[in-house]
Coordinates of C-alpha atoms and ligand atoms in Angstrom, one line a residue:
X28 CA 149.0 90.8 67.7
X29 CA 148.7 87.7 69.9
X30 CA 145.4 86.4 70.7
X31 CA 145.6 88.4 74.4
X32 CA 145.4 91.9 72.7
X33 CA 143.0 91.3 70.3
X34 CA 140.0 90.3 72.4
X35 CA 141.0 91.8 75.6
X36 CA 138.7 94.5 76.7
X37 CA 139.2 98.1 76.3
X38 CA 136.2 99.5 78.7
X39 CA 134.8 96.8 80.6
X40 CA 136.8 95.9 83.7
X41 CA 139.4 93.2 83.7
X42 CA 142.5 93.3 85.7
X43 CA 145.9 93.5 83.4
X44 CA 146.3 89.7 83.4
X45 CA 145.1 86.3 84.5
X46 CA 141.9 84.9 86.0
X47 CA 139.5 86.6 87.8
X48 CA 135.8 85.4 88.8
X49 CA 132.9 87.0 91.3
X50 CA 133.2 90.8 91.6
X51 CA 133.4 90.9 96.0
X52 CA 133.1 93.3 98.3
X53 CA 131.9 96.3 95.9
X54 CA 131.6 99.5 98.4
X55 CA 132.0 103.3 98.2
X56 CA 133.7 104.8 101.2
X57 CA 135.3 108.2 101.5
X58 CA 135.2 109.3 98.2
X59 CA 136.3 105.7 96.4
X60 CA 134.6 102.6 95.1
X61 CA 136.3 100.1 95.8
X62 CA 136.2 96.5 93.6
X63 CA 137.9 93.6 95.1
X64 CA 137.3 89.7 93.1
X65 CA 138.4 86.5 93.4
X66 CA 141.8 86.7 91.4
X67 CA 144.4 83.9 90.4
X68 CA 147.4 85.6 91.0
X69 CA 149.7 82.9 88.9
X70 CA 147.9 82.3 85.8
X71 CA 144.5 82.1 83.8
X72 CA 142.3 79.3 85.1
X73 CA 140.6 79.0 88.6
X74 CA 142.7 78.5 91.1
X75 CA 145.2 79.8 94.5
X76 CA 142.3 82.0 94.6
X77 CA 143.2 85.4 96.4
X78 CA 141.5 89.0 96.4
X79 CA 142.5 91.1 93.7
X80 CA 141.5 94.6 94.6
X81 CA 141.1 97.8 92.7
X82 CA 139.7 101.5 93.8
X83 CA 138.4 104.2 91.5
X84 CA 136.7 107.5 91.8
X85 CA 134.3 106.8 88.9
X86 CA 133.6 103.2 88.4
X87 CA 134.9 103.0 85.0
X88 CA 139.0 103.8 85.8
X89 CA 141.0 101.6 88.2
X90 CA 143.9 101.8 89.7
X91 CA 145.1 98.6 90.3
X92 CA 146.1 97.5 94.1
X93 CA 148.2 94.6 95.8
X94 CA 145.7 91.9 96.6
X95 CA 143.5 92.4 99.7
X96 CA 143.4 89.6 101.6
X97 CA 145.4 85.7 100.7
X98 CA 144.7 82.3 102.4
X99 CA 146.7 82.6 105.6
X100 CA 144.6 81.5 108.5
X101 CA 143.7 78.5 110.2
X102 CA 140.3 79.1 109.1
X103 CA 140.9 80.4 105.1
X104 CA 143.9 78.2 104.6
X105 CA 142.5 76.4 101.6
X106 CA 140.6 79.1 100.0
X107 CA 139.3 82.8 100.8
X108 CA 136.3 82.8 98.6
X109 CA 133.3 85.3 98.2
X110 CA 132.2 88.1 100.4
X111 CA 130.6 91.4 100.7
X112 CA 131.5 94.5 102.7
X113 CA 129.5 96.7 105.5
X114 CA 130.1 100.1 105.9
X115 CA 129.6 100.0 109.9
X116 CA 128.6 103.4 110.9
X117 CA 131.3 104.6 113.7
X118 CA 133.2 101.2 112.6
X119 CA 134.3 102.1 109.1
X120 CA 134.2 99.2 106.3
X121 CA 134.1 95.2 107.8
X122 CA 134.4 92.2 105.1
X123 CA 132.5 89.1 105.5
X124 CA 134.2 86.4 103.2
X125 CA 134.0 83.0 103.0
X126 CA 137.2 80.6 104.5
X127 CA 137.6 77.4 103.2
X128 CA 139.0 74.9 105.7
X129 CA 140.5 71.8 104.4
X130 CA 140.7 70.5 101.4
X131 CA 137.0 68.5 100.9
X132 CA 136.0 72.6 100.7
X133 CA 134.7 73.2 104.4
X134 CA 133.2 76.1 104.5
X135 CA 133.0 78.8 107.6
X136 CA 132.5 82.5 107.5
X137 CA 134.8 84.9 108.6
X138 CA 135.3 89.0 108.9
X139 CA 138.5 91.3 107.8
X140 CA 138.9 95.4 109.0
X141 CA 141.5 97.5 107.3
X142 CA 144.9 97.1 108.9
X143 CA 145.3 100.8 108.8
X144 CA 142.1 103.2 108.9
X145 CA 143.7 106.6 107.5
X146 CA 145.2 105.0 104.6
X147 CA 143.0 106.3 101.8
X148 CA 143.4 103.3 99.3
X149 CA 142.4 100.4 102.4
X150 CA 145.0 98.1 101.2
X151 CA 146.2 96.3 103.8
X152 CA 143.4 93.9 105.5
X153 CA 143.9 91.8 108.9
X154 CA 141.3 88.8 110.0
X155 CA 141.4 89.4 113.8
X156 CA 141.7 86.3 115.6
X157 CA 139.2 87.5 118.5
X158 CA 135.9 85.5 117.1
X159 CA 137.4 84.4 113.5
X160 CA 135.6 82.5 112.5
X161 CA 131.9 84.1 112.8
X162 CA 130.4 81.5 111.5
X163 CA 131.1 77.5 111.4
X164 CA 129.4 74.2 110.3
X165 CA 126.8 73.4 112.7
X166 CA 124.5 70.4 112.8
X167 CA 122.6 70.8 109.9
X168 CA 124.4 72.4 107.3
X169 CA 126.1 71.1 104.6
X170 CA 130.0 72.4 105.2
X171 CA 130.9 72.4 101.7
X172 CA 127.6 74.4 100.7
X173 CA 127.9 77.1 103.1
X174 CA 129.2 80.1 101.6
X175 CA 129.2 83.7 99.9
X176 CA 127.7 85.9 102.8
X177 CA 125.8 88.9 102.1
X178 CA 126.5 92.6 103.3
X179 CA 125.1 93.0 106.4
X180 CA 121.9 95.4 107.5
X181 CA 120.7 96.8 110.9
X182 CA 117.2 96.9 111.7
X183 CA 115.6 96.9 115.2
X184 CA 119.2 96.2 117.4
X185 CA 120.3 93.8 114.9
X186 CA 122.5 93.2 112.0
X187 CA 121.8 90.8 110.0
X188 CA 123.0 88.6 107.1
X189 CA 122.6 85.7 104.2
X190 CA 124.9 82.9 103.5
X191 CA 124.3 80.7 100.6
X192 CA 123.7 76.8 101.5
X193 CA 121.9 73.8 99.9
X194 CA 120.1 70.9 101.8
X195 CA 120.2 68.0 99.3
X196 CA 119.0 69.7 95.8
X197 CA 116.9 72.4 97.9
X198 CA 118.5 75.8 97.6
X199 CA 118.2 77.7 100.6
X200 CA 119.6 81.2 102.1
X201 CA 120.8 81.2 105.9
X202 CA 120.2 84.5 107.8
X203 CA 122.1 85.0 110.5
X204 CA 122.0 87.7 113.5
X205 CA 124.4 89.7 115.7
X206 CA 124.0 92.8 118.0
X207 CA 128.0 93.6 117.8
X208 CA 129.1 92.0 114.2
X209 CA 131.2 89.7 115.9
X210 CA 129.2 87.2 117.3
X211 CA 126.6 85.7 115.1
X212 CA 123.9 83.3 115.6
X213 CA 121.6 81.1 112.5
X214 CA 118.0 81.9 112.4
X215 CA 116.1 78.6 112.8
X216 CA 114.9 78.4 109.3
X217 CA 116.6 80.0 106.2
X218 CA 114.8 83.3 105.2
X219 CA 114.0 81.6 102.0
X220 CA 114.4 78.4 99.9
X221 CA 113.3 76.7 97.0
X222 CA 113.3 73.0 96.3
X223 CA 115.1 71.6 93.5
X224 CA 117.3 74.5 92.9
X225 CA 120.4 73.4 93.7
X226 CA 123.4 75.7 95.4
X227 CA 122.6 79.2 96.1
X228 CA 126.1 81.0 95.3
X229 CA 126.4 84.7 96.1
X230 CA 122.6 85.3 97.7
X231 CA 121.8 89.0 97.6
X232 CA 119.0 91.0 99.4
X233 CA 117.8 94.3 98.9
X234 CA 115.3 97.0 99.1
X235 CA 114.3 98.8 96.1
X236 CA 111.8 101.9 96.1
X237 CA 108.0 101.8 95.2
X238 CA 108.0 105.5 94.2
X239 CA 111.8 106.6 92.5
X240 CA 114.8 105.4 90.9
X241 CA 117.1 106.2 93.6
X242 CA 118.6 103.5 95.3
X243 CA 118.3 102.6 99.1
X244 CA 120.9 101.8 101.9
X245 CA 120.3 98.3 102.7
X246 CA 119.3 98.7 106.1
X247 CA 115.8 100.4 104.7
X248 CA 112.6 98.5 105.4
X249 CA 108.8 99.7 105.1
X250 CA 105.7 100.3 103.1
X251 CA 107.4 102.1 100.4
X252 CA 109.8 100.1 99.4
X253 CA 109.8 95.8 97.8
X254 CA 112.6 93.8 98.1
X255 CA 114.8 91.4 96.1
X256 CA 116.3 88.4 96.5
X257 CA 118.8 87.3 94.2
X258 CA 121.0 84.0 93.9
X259 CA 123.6 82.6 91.6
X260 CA 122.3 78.6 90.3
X261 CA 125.3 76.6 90.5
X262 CA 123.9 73.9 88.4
X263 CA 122.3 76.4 85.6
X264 CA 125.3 79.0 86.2
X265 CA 122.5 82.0 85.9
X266 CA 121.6 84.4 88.2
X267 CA 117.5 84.6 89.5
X268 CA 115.9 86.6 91.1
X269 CA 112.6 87.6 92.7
X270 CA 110.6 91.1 93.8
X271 CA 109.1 90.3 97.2
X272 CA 108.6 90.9 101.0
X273 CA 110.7 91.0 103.7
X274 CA 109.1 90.3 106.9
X275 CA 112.0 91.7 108.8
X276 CA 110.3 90.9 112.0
X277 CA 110.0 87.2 111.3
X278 CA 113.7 87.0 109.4
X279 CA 111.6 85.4 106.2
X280 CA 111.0 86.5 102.4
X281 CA 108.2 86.0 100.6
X282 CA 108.4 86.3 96.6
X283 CA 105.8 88.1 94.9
X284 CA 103.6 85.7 92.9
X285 CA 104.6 87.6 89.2
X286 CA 107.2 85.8 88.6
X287 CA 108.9 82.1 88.8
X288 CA 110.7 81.5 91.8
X289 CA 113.8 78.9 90.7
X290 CA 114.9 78.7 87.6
X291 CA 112.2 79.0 85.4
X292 CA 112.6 82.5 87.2
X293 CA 113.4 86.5 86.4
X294 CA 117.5 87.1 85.4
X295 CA 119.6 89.9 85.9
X296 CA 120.9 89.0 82.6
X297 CA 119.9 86.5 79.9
X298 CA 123.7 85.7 78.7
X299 CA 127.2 85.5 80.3
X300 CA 126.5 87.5 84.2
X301 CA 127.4 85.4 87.1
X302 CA 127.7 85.6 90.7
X303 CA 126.7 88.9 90.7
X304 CA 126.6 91.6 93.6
X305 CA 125.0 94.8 94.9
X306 CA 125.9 98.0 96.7
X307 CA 124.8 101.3 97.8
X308 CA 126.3 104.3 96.6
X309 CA 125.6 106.9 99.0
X310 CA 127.6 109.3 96.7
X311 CA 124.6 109.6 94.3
X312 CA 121.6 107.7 95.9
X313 CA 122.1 104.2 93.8
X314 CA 122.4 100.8 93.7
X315 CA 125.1 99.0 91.8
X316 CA 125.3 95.7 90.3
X317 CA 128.4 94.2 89.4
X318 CA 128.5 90.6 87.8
X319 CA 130.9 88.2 86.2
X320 CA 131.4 87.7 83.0
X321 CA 133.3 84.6 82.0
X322 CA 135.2 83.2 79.2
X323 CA 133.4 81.4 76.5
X324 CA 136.7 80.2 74.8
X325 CA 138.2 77.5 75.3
X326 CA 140.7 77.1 78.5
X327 CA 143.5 76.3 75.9
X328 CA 143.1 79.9 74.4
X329 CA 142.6 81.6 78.3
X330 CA 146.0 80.0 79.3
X331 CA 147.6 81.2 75.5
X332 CA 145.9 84.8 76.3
X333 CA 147.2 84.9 79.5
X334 CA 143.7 86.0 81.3
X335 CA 140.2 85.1 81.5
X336 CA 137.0 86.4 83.2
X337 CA 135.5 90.3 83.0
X338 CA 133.1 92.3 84.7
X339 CA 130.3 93.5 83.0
X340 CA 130.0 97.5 83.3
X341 CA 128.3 98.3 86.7
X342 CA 124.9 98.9 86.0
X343 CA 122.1 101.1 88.3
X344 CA 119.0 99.3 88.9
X345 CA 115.7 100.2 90.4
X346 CA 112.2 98.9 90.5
X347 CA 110.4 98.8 87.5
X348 CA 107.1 101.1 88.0
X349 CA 104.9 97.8 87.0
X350 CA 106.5 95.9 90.1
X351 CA 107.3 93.3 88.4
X352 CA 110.8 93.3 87.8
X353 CA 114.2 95.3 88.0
X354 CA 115.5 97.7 85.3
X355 CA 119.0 98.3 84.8
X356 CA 120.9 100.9 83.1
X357 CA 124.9 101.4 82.7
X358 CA 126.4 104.2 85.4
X359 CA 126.5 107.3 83.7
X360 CA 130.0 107.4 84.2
X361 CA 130.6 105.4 81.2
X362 CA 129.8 108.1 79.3
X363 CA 132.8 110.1 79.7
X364 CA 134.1 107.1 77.4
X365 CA 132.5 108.4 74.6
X366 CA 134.2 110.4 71.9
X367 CA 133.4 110.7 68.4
X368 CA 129.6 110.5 68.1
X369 CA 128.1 109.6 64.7
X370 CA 123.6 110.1 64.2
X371 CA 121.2 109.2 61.8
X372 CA 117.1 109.5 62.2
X373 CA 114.3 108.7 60.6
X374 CA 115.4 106.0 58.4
X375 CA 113.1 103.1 56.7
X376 CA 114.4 99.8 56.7
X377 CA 111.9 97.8 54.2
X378 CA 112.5 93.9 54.6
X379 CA 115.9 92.6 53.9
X380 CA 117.5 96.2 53.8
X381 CA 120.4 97.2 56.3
X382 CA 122.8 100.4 56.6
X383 CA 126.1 100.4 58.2
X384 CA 126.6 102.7 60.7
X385 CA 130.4 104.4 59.6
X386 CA 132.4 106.7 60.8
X387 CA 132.8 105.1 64.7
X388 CA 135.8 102.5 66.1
X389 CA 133.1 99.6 65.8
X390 CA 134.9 97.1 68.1
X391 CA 134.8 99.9 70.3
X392 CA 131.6 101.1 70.8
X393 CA 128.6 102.4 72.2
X394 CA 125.2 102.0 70.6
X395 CA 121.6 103.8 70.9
X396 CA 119.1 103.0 68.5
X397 CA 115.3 103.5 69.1
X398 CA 113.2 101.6 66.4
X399 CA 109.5 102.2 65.5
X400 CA 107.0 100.5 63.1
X401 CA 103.4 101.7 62.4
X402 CA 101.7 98.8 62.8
X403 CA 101.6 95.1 64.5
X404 CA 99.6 93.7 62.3
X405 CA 102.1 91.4 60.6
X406 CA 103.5 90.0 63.8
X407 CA 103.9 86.0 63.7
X408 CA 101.7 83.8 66.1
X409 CA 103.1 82.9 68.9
X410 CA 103.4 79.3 69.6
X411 CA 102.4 78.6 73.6
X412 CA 105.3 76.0 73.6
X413 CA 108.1 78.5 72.7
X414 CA 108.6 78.8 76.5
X415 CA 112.5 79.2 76.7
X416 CA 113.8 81.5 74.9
X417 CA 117.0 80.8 73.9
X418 CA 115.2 77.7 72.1
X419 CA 113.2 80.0 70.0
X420 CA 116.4 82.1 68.8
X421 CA 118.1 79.5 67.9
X422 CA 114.8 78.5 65.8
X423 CA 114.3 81.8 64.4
X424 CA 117.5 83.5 63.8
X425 CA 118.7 87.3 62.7
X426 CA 118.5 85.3 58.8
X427 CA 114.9 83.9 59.3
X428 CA 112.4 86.8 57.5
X429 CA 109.6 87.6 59.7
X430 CA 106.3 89.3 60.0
X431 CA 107.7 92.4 62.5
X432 CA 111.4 91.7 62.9
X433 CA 113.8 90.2 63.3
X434 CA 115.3 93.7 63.3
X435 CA 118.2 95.3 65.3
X436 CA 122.0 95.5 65.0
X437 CA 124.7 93.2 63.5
X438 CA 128.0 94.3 65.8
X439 CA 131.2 92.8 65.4
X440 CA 130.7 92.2 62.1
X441 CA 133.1 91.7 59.2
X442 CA 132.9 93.1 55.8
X443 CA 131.3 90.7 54.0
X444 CA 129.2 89.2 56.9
X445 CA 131.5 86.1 57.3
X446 CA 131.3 86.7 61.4
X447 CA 128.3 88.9 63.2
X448 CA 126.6 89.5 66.1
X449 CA 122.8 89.7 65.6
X450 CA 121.1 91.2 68.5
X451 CA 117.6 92.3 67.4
X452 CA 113.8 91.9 68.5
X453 CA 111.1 90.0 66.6
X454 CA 107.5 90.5 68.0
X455 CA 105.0 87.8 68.2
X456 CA 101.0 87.4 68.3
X457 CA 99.5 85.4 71.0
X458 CA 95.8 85.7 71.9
X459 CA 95.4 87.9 74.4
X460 CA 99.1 90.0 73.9
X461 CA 102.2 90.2 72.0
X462 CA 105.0 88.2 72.6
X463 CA 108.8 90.4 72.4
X464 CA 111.6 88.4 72.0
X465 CA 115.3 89.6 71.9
X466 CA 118.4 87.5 70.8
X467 CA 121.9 88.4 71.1
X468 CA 122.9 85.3 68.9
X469 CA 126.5 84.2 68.9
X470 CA 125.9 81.5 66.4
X471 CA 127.5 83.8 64.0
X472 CA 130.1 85.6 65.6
X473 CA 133.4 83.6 64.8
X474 CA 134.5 81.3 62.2
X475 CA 136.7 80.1 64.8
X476 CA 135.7 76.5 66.2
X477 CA 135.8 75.3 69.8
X478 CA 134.1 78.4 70.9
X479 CA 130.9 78.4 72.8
X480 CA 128.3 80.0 70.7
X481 CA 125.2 80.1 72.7
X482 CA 121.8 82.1 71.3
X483 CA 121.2 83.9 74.1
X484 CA 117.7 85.3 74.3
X485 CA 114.8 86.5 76.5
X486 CA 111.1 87.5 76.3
X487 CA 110.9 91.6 77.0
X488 CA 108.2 92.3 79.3
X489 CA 106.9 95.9 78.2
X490 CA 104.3 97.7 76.7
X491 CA 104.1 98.3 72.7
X492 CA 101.3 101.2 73.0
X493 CA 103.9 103.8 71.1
X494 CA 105.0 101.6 68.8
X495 CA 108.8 101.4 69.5
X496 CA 111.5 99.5 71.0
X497 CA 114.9 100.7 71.9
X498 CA 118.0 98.9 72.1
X499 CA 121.7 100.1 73.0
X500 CA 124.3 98.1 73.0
X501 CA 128.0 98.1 74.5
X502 CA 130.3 96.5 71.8
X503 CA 134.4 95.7 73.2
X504 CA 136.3 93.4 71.3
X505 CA 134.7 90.1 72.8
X506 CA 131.7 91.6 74.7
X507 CA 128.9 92.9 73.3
X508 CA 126.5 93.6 76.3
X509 CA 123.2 95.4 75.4
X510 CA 120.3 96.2 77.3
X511 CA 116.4 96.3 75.6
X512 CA 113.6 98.5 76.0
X513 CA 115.7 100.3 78.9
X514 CA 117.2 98.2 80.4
X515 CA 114.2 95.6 80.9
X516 CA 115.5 92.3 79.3
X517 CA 120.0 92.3 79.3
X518 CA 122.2 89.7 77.8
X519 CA 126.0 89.9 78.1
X520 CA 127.9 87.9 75.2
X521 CA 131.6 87.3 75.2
X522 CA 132.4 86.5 71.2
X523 CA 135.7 86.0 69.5
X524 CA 135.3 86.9 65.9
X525 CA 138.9 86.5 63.8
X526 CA 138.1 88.7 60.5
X527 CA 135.8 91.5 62.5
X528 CA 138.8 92.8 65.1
X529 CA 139.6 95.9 65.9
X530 CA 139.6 98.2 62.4
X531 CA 138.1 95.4 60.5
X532 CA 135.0 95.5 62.9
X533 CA 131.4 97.1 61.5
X534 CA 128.5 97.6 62.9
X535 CA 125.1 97.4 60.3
X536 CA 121.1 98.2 61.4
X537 CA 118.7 95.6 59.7
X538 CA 115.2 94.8 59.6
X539 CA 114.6 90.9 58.4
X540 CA 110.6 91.4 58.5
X541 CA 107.9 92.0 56.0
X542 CA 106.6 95.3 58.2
X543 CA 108.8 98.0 57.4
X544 CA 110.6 99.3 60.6
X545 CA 112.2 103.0 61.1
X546 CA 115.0 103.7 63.0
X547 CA 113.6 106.6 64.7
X548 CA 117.0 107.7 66.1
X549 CA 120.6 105.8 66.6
X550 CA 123.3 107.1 67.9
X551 CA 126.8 105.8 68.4
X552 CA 129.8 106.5 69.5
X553 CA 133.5 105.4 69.4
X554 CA 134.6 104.5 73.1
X555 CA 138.0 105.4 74.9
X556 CA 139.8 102.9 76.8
X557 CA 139.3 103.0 80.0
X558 CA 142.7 103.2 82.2
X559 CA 143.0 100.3 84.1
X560 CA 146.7 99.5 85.6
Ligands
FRU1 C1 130.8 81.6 92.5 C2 131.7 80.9 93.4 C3 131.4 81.2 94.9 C4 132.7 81.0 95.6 C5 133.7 81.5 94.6 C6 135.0 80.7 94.6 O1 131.4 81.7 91.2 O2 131.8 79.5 93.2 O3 130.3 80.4 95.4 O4 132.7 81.7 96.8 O5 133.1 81.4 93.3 O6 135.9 81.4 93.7

């Protein structure tokens, strides 16, 4: 097979060729999500950026729709660029986008309505002329840093919005106001920034509840609910955010003090996510983030493969109970992928042992493994200058024996262990706590050269009372996206091996520590494709 077919995705979302970057727009109305992007149309690098859209009943199977909107207008002619949709009670579904303007990338913000209300699919989009565009370069802003607006809430006669924008290096997010979502006027000052910080690409703000899971329209304010503010770092190409307050009544933000606020900060996702964005589904009381996942081959091999760019599987996320930070967790819909289930329990990894888990389509796969150890005794000390992560993974890989762990999974691996994909835990001593760390290390993954082979990691924020730490991960050709201790510390990975592909792929469990670990349960399962066309 050519290079296209073996690492193209058979689950995660990825249109049938070519580029594709930020998921926009995400939305359920009448009984469909619908996805639109920003889609190259003639080939697989950036460019004659359009938006590719695509509807679904479940989030996980597409049918694939003529692009949504192309630059056309005075105001979008060199570029229409990120946005987000509003379902406008009485109004039905409104886009904000971005337009670019001329070719130093001017930025103004515009709107779209469906062209034709009844039809089902919304596939036909017009940009009105009447007060296109909303919202131009004043005095002030930077033009070519003024973009990516958020979906719009209503709250005491208002609606209200963000638009990403830098002032020199200081990231900042504009909020802007309108009583009829045509005209729109700029709060004085942004409703939050942070020096140093760069571009804030694809802002996002949200309420999340104190007291449930379920998710809230994002036109919810009050005492039971925090809210977050996310934004995509141009110049670290991560996505940050923060659990704070939103003083509605005084259009500012203030982050909660548990966390960093920049880049030091909280992720969605310690790997490949990017430009990431949020809905409501009413449908089932959630909210939905969708994020980009790009290549991390080289543009030679996107051009030979004919596409490049994926979303990572829409994942639910809610408040944490400890306040502190988000959890997310895949849709449930995924799970109608699964097919042939395989189980073990109860097994005792000494140090250095491993077992393969047979019997499942390991490039293809979906993994559940709960882990438990009877004692933390043996844990390493933690050094108080190990303060990024990925640092310390790269220091102490899946192969470097520890006190408890390293011990997890090895996906994507071939036969005899030329290529894998750690991703495991090893847990740490430092004076007053322990210190979790979990690597999804791609060091390994390919014998191939030229790829980017970062060791993604991040510090897991969660309590070791009972003694265990789950892991599942979501293995599909070149991702392998997996989400620890719940969903409380994610890293997406896009890996390329050449010997583990397809039926030459395995998946192993492994425990590289002196304290002997049990894998308490694991479950996985072979995955259907999902049917994207
Ligand atoms: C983020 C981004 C956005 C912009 C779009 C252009 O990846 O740079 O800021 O609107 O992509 O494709």
């Amino acid at each position: 097979p050519s290079v296209g077919t073996l690492h193209q995705t058979g689950y995660h979302f990825q249109p049938p060729r070519n580029w594709i970057n930020d998921p926009n727009a995400p939305m359920y109305y009448k009984g469909l999500y619908h996805l639109f992007y920003q889609y190259n149309p003639k080939g697989s690098v950036w460019g004659n950026i359009v938006w590719g859209h695509s509807v679904s009943t479940d989030l996980i199977n597409w049918k694939v729709l003529e692009p949504a909107l192309y630059p056309d207008k005075p105001f979008d002619r060199y570029g229409v660029w990120s946005g987000s949709a509003t379902v406008v009670p009485g109004r039905g579904p409104i886009i904000l986008y971005t337009g670019v303007i001329d070719e130093r990338s001017n930025e103004v913000q515009c709107y779209a309505i469906p062209a034709n209300a009844s039809d089902p699919f919304l596939r036909k989009w017009v940009k009105p002329d009447d007060y296109n565009p909303i919202a131009i370069i004043e005095q002030g802003v930077n033009g070519s840093a003024f973009r990516d607006p958020t979906t719009a809430w209503w709250i005491d006669g208002h609606w209200k919005m963000l638009v990403g924008a830098k002032k020199k290096h200081r990231g900042e997010a504009y909020l802007y106001n309108s009583k009829d979502f045509v005209n729109w006027v700029r709060a004085k000052h942004p409703i939050h920034s942070v020096p140093n910080t760069g571009m804030w690409e694809c802002p996002d703000l949200y309420p999340v509840s104190l007291r449930s899971k379920k998710g809230l329209d994002t036109s919810i304010v009050g005492n039971s609910v925090k809210h977050v503010l996310k934004n995509s770092l141009d110049v670290t190409r991560y996505d940050y955010y923060t659990v704070g307050t939103y003083l509605w009544k005084k259009d500012k933000y203030i982050p909660d003090n548990t966390s960093e606020d920049g880049w030091g900060g909280l992720r969605y996702d310690y790997g490949n996510f990017y430009a990431s964005k949020s809905f409501f589904d009413p449908s089932k009381n959630r909210r939905i983030i969708w994020g980009w996942a790009n290549e991390s081959d080289s543009t030679e091999d996107d051009v030979k493969k004919g596409w490049a760019g994926i979303q990572g599987i829409p994942r639910s996320v809610w408040l944490d109970p400890s306040g502190r930070q988000l959890v997310q967790w895949p849709v449930e819909e995924l799970n109608n992928l699964r097919k042939k289930e395989v189980q073990t329990s109860n097994q005792i990894l000494q140090k250095g042992d491993y077992f393969e888990v047979k019997g499942i389509t390991a490039a293809q796969a979906d993994v559940e493994v709960t882990f438990s150890f009877s004692s933390l005794n043996k844990a390493e000390p933690f050094d108080p200058r190990w303060v990024n992560a990925q640092d310390l993974c790269a220091q102490k890989g899946s192969k470097i024996q520890g006190g408890v762990g390293p011990f997890g999974l090895l996906t994507l691996a071939s036969k005899r262990l030329e290529e894998f994909t750690p991703v495991f835990f090893r847990i740490f001593k430092a004076p007053n706590k322990h210190v979790i760390l979990m690597c999804s290390d791609a060091s390994s993954s390919s014998l191939a050269n030229e790829l980017y082979k970062p060791s993604f990691a991040g510090f897991v924020d969660v309590n070791l009372a009972n003694k265990k730490l789950s892991l599942r991960s979501l293995i599909d050709h070149s991702v392998v996206e997996s989400f620890g201790a719940g969903g409380r510390t994610n890293i997406l990975s896009r890996v390329y091996p050449t010997l583990a592909v397809d039926n030459h792929a395995h998946l192993f469990v492994f425990n590289n520590g002196t304290e002997k670990i049990t894998v308490k349960s694991l479950k996985a399962w072979s995955m259907r494709s999902a049917n994207i066309n």
